[in-house]
Short mmCIF file of C-alpha atoms in Angstrom, two decimals:
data_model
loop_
_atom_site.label_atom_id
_atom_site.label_comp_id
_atom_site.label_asym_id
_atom_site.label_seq_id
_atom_site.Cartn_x
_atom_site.Cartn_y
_atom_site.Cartn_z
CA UNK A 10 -24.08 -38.03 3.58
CA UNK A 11 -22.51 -35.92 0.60
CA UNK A 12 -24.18 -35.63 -2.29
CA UNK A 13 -23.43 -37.49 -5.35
CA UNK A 14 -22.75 -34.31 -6.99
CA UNK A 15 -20.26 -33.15 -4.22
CA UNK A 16 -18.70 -36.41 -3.98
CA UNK A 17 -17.75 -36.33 -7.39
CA UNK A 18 -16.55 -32.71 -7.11
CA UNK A 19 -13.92 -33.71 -3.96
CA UNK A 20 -12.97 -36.67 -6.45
CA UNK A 21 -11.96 -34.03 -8.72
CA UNK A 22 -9.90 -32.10 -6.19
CA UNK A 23 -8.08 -34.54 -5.18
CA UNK A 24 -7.19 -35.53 -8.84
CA UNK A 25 -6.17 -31.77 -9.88
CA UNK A 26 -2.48 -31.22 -10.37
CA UNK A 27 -1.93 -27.80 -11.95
CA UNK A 28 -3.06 -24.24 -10.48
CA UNK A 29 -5.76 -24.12 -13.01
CA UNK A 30 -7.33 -27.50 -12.56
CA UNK A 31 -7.13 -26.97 -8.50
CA UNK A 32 -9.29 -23.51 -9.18
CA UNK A 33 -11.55 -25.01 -11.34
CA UNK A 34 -12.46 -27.78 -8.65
CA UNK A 35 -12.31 -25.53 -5.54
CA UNK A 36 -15.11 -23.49 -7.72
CA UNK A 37 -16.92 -26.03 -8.54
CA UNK A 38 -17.40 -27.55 -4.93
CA UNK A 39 -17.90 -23.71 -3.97
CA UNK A 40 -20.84 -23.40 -6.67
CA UNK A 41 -22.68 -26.21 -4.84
CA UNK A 42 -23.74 -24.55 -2.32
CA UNK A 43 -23.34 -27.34 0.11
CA UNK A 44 -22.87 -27.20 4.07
CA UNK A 45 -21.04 -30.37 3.58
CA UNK A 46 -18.34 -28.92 1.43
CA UNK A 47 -17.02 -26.14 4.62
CA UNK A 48 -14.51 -28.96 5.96
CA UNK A 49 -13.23 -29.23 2.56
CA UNK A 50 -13.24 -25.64 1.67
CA UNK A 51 -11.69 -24.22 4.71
CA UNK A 52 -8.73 -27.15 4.09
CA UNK A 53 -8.17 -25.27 0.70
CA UNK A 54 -7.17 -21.98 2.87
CA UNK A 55 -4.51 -23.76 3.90
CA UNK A 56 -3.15 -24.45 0.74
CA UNK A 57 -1.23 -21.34 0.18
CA UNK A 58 -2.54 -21.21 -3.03
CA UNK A 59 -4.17 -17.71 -2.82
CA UNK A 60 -6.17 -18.00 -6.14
CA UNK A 61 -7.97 -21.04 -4.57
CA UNK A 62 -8.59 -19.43 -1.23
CA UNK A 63 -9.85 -16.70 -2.85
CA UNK A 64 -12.53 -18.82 -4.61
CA UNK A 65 -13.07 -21.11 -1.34
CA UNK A 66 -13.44 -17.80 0.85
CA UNK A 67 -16.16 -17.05 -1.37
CA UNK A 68 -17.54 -20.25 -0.95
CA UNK A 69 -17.50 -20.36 2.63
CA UNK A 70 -19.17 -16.07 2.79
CA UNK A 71 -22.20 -17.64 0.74
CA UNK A 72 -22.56 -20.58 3.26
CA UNK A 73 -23.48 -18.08 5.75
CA UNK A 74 -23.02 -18.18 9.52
CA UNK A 75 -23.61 -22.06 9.30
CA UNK A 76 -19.73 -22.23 8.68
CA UNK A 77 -18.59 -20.17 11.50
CA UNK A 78 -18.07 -23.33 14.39
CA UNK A 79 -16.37 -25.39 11.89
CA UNK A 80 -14.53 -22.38 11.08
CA UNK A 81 -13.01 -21.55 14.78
CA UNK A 82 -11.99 -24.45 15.50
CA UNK A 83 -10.70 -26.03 12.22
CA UNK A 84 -8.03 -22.83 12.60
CA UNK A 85 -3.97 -24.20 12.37
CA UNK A 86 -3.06 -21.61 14.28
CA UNK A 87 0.60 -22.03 12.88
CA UNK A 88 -0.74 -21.39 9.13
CA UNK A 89 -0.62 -17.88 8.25
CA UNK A 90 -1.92 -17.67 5.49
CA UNK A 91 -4.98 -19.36 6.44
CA UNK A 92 -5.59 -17.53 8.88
CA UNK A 93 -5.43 -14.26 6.80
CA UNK A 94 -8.14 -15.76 4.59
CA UNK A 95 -10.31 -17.02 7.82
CA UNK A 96 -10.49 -13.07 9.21
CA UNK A 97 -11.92 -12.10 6.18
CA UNK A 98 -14.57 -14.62 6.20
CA UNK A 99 -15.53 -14.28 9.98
CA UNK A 100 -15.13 -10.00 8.98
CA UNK A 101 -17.53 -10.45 6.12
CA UNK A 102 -20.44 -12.64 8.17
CA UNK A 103 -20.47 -10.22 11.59
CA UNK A 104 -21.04 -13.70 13.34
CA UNK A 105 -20.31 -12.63 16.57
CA UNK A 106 -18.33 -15.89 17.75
CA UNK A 107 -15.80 -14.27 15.37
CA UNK A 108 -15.03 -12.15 18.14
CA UNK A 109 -12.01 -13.40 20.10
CA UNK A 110 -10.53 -14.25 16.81
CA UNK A 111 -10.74 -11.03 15.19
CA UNK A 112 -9.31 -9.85 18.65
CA UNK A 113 -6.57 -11.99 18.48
CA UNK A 114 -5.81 -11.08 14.78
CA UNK A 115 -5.70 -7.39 15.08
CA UNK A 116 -3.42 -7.95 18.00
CA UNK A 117 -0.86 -10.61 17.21
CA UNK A 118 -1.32 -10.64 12.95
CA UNK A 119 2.47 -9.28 11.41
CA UNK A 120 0.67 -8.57 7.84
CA UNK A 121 -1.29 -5.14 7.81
CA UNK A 122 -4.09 -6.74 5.58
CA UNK A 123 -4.99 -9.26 8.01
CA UNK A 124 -5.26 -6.42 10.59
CA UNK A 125 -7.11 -4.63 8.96
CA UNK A 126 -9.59 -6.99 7.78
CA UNK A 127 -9.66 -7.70 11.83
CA UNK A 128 -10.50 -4.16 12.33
CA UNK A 129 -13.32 -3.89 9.77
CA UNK A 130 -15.23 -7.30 11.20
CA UNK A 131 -14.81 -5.37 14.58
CA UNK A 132 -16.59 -2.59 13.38
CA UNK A 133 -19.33 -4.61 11.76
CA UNK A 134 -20.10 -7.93 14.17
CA UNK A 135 -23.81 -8.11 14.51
CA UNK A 136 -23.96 -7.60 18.14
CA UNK A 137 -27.85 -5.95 18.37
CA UNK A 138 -28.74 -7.84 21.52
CA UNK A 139 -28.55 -5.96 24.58
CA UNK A 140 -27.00 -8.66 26.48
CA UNK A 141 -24.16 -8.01 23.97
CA UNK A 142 -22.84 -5.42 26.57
CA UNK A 143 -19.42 -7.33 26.95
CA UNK A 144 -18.73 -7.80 23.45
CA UNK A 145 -19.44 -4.64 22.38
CA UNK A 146 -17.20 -2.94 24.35
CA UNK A 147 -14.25 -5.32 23.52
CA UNK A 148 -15.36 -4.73 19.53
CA UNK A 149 -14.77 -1.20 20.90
CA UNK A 150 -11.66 -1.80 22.75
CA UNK A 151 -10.07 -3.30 19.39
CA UNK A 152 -11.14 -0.25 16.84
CA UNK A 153 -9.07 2.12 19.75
CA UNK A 154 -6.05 -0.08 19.29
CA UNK A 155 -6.83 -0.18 15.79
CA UNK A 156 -6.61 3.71 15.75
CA UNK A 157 -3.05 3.39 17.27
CA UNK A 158 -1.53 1.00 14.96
CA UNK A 159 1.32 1.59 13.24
CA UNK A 160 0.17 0.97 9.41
CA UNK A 161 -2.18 3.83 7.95
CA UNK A 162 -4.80 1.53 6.41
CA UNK A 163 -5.70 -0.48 10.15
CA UNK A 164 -6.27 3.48 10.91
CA UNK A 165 -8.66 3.86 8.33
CA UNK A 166 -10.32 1.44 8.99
CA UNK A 167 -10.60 2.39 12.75
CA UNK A 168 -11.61 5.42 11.63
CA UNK A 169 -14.35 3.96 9.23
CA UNK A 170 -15.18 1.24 12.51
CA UNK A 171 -15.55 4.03 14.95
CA UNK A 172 -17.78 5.73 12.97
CA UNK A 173 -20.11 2.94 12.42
CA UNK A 174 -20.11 1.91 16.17
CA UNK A 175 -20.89 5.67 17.54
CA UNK A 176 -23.91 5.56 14.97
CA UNK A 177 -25.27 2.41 14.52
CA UNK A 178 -24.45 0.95 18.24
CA UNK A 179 -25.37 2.15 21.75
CA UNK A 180 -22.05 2.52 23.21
CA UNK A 181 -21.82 3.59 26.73
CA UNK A 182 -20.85 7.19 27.25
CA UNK A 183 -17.00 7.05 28.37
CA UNK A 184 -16.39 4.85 25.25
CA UNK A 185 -18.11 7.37 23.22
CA UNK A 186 -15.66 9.91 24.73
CA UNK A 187 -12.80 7.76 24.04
CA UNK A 188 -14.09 7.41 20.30
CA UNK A 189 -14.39 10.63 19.52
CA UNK A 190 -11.32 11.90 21.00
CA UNK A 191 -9.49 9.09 19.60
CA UNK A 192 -11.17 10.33 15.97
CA UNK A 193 -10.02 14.31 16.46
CA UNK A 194 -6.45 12.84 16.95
CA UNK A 195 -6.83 11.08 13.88
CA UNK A 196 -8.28 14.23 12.36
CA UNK A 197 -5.58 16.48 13.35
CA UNK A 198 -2.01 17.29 12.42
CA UNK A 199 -0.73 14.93 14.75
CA UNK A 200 -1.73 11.89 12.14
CA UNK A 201 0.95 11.97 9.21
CA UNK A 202 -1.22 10.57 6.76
CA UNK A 203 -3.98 12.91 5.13
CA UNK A 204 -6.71 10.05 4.13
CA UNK A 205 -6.63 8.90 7.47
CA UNK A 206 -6.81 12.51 8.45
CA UNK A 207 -9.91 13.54 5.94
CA UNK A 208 -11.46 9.91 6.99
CA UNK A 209 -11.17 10.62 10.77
CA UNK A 210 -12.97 14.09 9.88
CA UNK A 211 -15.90 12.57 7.52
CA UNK A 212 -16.34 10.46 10.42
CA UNK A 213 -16.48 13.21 13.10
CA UNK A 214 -18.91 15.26 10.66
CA UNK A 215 -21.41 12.62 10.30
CA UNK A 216 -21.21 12.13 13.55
CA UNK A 217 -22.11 15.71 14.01
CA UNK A 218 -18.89 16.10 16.85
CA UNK A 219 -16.70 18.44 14.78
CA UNK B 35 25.28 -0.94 22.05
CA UNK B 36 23.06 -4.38 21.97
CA UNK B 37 21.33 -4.54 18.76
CA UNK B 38 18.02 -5.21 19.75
CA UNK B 39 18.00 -1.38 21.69
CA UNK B 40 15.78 1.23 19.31
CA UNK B 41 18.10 3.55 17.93
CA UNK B 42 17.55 7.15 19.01
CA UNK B 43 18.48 10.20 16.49
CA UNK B 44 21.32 11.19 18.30
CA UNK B 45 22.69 7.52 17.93
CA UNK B 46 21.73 7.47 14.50
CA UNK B 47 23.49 10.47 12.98
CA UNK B 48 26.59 9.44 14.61
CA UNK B 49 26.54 5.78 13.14
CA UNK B 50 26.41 8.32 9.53
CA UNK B 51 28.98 10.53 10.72
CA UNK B 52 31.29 7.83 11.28
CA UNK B 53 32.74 6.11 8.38
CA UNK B 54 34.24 2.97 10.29
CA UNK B 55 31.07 0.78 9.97
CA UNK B 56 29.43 1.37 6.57
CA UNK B 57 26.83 -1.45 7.84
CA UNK B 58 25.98 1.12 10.56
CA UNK B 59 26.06 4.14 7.92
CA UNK B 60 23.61 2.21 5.66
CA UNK B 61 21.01 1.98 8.32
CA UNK B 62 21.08 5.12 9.66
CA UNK B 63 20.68 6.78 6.13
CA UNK B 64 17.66 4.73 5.68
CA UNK B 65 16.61 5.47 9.17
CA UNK B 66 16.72 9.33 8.81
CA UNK B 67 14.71 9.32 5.53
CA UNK B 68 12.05 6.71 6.95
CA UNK B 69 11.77 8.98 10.35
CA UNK B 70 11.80 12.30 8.35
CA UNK B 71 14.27 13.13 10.52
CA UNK B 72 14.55 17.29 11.38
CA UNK B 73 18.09 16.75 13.04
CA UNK B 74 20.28 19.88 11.38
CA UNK B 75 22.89 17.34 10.33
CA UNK B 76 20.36 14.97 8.67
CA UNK B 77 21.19 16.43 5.52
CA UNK B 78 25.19 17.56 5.64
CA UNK B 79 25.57 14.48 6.56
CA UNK B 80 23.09 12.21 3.79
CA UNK B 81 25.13 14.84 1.40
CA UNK B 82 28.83 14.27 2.56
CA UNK B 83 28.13 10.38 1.80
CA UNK B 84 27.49 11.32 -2.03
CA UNK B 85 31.12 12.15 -2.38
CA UNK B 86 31.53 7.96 -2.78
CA UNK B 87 30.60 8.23 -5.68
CA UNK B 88 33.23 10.40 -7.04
CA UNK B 89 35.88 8.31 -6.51
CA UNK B 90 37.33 5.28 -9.17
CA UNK B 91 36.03 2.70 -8.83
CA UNK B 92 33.19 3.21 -6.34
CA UNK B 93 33.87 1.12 -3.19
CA UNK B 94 30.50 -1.07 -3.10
CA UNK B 95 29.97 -0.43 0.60
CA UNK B 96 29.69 3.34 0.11
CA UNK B 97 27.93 3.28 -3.41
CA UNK B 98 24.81 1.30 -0.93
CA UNK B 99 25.32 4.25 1.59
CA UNK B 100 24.95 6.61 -1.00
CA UNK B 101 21.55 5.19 -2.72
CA UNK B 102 19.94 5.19 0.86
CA UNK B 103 21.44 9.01 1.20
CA UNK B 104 19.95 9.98 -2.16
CA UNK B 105 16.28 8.42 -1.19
CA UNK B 106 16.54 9.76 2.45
CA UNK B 107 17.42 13.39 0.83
CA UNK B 108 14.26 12.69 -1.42
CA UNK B 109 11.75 12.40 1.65
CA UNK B 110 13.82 15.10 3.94
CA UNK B 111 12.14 17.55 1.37
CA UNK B 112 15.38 20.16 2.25
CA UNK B 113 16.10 22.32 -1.27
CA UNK B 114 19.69 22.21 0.02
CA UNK B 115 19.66 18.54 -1.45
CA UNK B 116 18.51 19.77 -4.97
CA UNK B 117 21.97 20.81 -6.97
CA UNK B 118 23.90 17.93 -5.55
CA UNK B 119 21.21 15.62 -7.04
CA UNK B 120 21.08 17.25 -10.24
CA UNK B 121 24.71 16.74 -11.14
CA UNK B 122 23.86 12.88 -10.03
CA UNK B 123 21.84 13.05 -13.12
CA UNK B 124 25.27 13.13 -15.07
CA UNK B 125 26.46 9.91 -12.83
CA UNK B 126 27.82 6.91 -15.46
CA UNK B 127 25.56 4.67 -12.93
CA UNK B 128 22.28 4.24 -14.04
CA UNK B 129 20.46 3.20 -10.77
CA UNK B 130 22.48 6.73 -8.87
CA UNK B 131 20.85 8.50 -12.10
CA UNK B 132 17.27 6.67 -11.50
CA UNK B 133 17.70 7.10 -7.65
CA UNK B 134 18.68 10.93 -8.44
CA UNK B 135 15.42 11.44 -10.67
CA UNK B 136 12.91 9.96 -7.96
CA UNK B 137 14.27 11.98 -5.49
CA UNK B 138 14.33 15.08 -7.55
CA UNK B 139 10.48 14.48 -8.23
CA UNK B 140 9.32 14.32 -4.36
CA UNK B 141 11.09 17.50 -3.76
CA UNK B 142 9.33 19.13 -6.27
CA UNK B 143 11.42 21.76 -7.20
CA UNK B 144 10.75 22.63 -10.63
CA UNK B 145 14.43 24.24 -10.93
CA UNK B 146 15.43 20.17 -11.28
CA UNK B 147 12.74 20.29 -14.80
CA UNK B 148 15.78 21.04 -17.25
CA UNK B 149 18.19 18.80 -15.81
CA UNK B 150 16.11 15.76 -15.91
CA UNK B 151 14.20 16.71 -18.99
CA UNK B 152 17.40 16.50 -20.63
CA UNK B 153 17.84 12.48 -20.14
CA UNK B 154 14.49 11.73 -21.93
CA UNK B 155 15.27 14.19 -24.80
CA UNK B 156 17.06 11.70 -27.14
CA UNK B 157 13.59 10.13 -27.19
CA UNK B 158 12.09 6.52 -27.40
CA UNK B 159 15.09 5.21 -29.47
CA UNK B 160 17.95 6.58 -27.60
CA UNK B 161 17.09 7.40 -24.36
CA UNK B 162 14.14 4.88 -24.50
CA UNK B 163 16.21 2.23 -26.01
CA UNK B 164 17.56 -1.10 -24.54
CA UNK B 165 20.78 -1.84 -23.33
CA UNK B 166 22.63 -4.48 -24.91
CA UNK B 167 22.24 -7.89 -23.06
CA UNK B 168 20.20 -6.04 -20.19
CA UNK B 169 16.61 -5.86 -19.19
CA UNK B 170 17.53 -1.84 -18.74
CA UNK B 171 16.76 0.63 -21.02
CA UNK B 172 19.63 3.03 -21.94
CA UNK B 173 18.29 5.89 -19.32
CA UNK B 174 16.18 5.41 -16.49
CA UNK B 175 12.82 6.65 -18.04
CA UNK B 176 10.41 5.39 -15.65
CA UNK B 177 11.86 7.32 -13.18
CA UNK B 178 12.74 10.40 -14.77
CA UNK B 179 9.16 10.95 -15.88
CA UNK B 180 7.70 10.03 -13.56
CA UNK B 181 9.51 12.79 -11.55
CA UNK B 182 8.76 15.49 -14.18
CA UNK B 183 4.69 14.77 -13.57
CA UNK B 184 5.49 15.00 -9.75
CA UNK B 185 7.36 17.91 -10.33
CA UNK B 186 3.97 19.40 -12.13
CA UNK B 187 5.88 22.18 -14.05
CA UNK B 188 3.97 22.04 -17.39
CA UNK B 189 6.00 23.76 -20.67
CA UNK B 190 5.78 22.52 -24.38
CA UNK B 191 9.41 21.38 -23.93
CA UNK B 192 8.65 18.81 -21.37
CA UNK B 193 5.09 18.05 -23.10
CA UNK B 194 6.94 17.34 -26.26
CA UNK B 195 10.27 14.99 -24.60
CA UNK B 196 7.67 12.95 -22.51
CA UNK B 197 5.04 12.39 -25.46
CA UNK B 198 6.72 10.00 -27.51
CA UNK B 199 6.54 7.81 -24.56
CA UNK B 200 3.25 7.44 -24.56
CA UNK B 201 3.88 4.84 -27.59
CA UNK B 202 6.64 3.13 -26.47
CA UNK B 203 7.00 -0.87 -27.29
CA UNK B 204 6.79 -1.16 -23.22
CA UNK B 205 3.52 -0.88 -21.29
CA UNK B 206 5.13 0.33 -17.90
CA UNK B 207 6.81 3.03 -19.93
CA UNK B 208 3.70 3.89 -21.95
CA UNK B 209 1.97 3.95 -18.68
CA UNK B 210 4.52 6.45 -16.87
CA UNK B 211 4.29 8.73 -19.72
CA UNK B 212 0.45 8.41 -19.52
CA UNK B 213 0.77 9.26 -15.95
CA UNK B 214 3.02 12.07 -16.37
CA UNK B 215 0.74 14.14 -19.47
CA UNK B 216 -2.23 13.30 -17.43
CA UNK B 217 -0.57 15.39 -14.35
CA UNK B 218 0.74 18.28 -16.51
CA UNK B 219 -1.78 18.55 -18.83
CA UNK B 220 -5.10 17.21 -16.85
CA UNK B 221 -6.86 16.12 -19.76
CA UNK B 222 -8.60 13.42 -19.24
CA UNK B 223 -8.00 11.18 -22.55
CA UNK B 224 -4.43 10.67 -21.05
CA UNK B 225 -6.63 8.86 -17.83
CA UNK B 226 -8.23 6.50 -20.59
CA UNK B 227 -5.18 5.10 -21.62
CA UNK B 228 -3.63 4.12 -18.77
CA UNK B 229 -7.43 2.89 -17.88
CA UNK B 230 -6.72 0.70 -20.65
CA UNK B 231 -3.40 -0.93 -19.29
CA UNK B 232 -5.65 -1.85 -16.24
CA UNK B 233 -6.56 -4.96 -18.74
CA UNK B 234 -3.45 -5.63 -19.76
CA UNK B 235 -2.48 -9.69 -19.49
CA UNK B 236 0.62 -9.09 -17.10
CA UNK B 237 -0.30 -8.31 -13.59
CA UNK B 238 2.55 -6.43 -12.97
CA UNK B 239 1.27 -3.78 -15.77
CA UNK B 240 -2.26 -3.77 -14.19
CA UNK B 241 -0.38 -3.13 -10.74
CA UNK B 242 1.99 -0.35 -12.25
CA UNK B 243 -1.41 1.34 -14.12
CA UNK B 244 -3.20 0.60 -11.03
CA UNK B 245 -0.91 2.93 -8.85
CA UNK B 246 0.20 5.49 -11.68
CA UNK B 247 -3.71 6.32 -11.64
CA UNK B 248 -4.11 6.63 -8.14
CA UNK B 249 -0.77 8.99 -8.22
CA UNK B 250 -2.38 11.45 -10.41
CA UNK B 251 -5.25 12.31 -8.53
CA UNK B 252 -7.05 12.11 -11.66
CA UNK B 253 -10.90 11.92 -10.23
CA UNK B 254 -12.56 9.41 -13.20
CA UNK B 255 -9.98 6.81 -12.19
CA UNK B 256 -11.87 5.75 -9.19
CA UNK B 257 -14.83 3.28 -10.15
CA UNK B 258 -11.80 1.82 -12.59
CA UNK B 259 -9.33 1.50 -9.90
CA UNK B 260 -12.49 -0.66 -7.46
CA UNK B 261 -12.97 -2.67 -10.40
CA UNK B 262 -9.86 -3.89 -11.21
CA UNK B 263 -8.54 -7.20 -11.16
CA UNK B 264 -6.03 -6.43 -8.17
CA UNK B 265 -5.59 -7.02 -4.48
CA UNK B 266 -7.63 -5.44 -2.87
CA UNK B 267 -4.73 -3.58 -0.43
CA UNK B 268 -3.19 -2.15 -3.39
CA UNK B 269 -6.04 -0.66 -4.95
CA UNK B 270 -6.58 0.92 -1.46
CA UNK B 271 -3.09 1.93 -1.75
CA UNK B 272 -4.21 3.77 -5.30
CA UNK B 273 -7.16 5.17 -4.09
CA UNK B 274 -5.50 6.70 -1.06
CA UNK B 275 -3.78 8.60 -3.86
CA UNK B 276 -6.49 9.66 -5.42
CA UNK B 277 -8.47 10.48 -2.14
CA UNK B 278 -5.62 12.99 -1.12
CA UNK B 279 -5.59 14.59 -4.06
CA UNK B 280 -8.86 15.13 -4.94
CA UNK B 281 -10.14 14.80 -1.22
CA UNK B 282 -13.56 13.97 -2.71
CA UNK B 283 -15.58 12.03 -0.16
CA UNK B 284 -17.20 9.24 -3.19
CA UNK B 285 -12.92 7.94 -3.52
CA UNK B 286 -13.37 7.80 0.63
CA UNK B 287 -16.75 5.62 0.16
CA UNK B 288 -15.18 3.36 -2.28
CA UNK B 289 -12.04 2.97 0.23
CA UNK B 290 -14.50 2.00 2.69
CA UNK B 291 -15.76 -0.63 0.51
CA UNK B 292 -12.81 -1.96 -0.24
CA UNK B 293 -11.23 -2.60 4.26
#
């Protein structure tokens, strides 16, 4: 049962008209804190208003992992700009049922943002369980496509994902191979960019693999 | 040739060489700029297309061939493209002037300083002023200094056309001047002002001051650039600016913050 408090806060969403009004609703349902207000808030992602989603994305990251079913399987997979805004939540709580998502985004997602948003979650799923094996390696998998893609900021950020996996994860020894060699390509002349180049060598510092 | 093939370089500077197709022309000017193409007829060729715009009245079709030539000759970074786009500067077009100036600043050369230096010299109420019944101003300013601050040849001449900029009635303007002194000059109080614009109401000003920060490398821009109210890929796309420049591992940290 939703509260009284939320109920009247959908009432005002559905009354809200102008850009302004919608915002001010979608942050007050937001500011409840309620686990009964996800279904609502993720149907505001789809609204291709981005100032709401922005507000309802942060509405959703303080609900916590609680969100992440309703999450997966609420997803239009045709919307996507929804979908954009649902890789950022799943990135920012490391739920690791994100996974195949994430996988899927950084894969298949036209918009660089999205991918990259993909590629940081990959780097960052909470996966400290040892029977997380499996998923580890596919996080894994994903950063080395990452490193390949074709826009310079999904290569940062397999740089930065790389880096956190060889140090904070225990990553079987050909992957680590593949990582690192995968980082002194991005480190060398053969990368046109030079951020990507000076992040792929912070990286390979801290990692003490010059 | 079916249109969904990927063009190779051979293909592509023949589609410029011809002059049958000016579809095919327009393409593979763009195509040879985007690819930073090394082919030793990239640039005879980007430069033969420029001749379009001699002729009266320019034949729309080759005047679009020509804009992509001047870009392309802008990111070829060949010096062999410098005097041809200098006399653009005197062009009666003002986007061939604006494209000319851009061009001229990411080669670098400062041999181009006097040419363009010239355009701004009438100041905020000639050169800076509108055009009748046009959003334009009477010379491309943005663009031409811009380029001098790429260009990073610091004299009192070019100090003293771009500073009256710096107060000009429109932010974007005020911010490209900003953006320019702060380059040649590297003091700092330059970096305050266009911190300033960061606040402005218009989101397209906060973009512009956004990404004229990151462009000057200018190190106390970064915690303002993370804290602006912008998307968070273009203030990534600033910082990358400032991270090459500066190569300072803190902008790197705050890029990471930011994925």
């Amino acid at each position: 049962m939703a509260t009284a408090e939320l109920t009247a806060a959908f009432a005002r969403l559905d009354q809200a008209t102008s850009t302004a009004d919608l915002v001010q609703a979608t942050r007050a349902i937001a500011s409840l804190q309620d686990p009964e207000a996800a279904e609502t808030l993720i149907k505001v992602l789809g609204f291709n208003n981005p100032a709401m989603a922005s507000v309802a994305t942060e509405g959703l990251i303080s609900l916590g992992c609680a969100v992440v079913p309703k999450l997966l399987v609420s997803l239009d997979a045709r919307n996507y700009g929804a979908r954009a805004w649902v890789v950022k939540v799943l990135a920012t709580l490391r739920d690791p049922r994100g996974l195949e998502l994430l996988e899927h985004a950084l894969q298949a997602d036209i918009a660089p943002s999205v991918r990259r948003a993909a590629t940081k979650g990959l780097a960052e799923l909470d996966l400290n369980n040892s029977r997380d094996a499996d998923a580890l390696r596919r996080c894994c998998d994903g950063l080395l496509l990452a490193g390949r893609d074709d826009e310079w900021v999904v290569r940062y950020a397999a740089a930065f994902g790389l880096e956190r996996r060889l140090q904070h994860s225990n990553v079987s020894g050909s992957m680590t191979d593949q990582a690192l060699a995968l980082l002194r390509q991005l480190s060398s002349s053969s990368e046109d960019v030079k951020v990507v180049r000076l992040r792929a060598q912070l990286a390979l510092q801290r990692l003490n693999a010059e | 040739m079916a249109v969904t093939e990927p063009l190779n370089e051979t293909q592509v500077i023949a589609n410029l060489g011809q002059s049958a197709d000016p579809s095919a022309q327009y393409y593979a000017a763009w195509w040879l700029g985007k690819m930073r193409s090394r082919h030793p007829e990239a640039v005879p060729l980007l430069l033969k297309t420029l001749k379009a715009l001699e002729q009266t009245p320019v034949e729309p079709d080759r005047r679009g061939v020509a804009l992509n030539a001047i870009r392309a000759l802008g990111r070829l970074g060949n010096l062999a493209a410098r005097n041809p786009l200098c006399e653009l500067l005197n062009s009666t077009d003002y986007t061939v002037r604006e494209e000319a100036a851009r061009s001229l600043g990411r080669l670098r050369d400062p041999a181009a300083v006097p040419g363009i230096r010239r355009l701004i010299e009438s100041g905020t109420a000639v050169a800076g002023g509108e055009q009748a019944g046009s959003p334009l101003l009477q010379e491309p300013c943005e663009a031409l200094i811009e380029s001098l601050g790429e260009i990073g040849l610091s004299s009192a001449e070019t100090l003293a056309a771009i500073r009256p900029f710096a107060d000009h009635p429109r932010p974007l303007i005020r911010a490209a001047a900003c953006r320019a002194l702060l380059q040649l000059t590297g003091d700092s109080s330059w970096g305050v002002q266009l911190i300033e614009l960061l606040k402005h109401p218009e989101a397209l000003v906060r973009l512009g001051a956004l990404l004229d920060l990151g462009a000057t490398g200018w190190i106390g821009a970064g915690s303002a650039i993370s804290a602006a109210a912008v998307e968070p890929s273009l203030k990534l796309v600033a910082l990358r600016g400032l991270a090459e420049d500066s190569e300072d591992p803190q902008v790197l940290r705050a890029m990471d913050a930011l994925i």
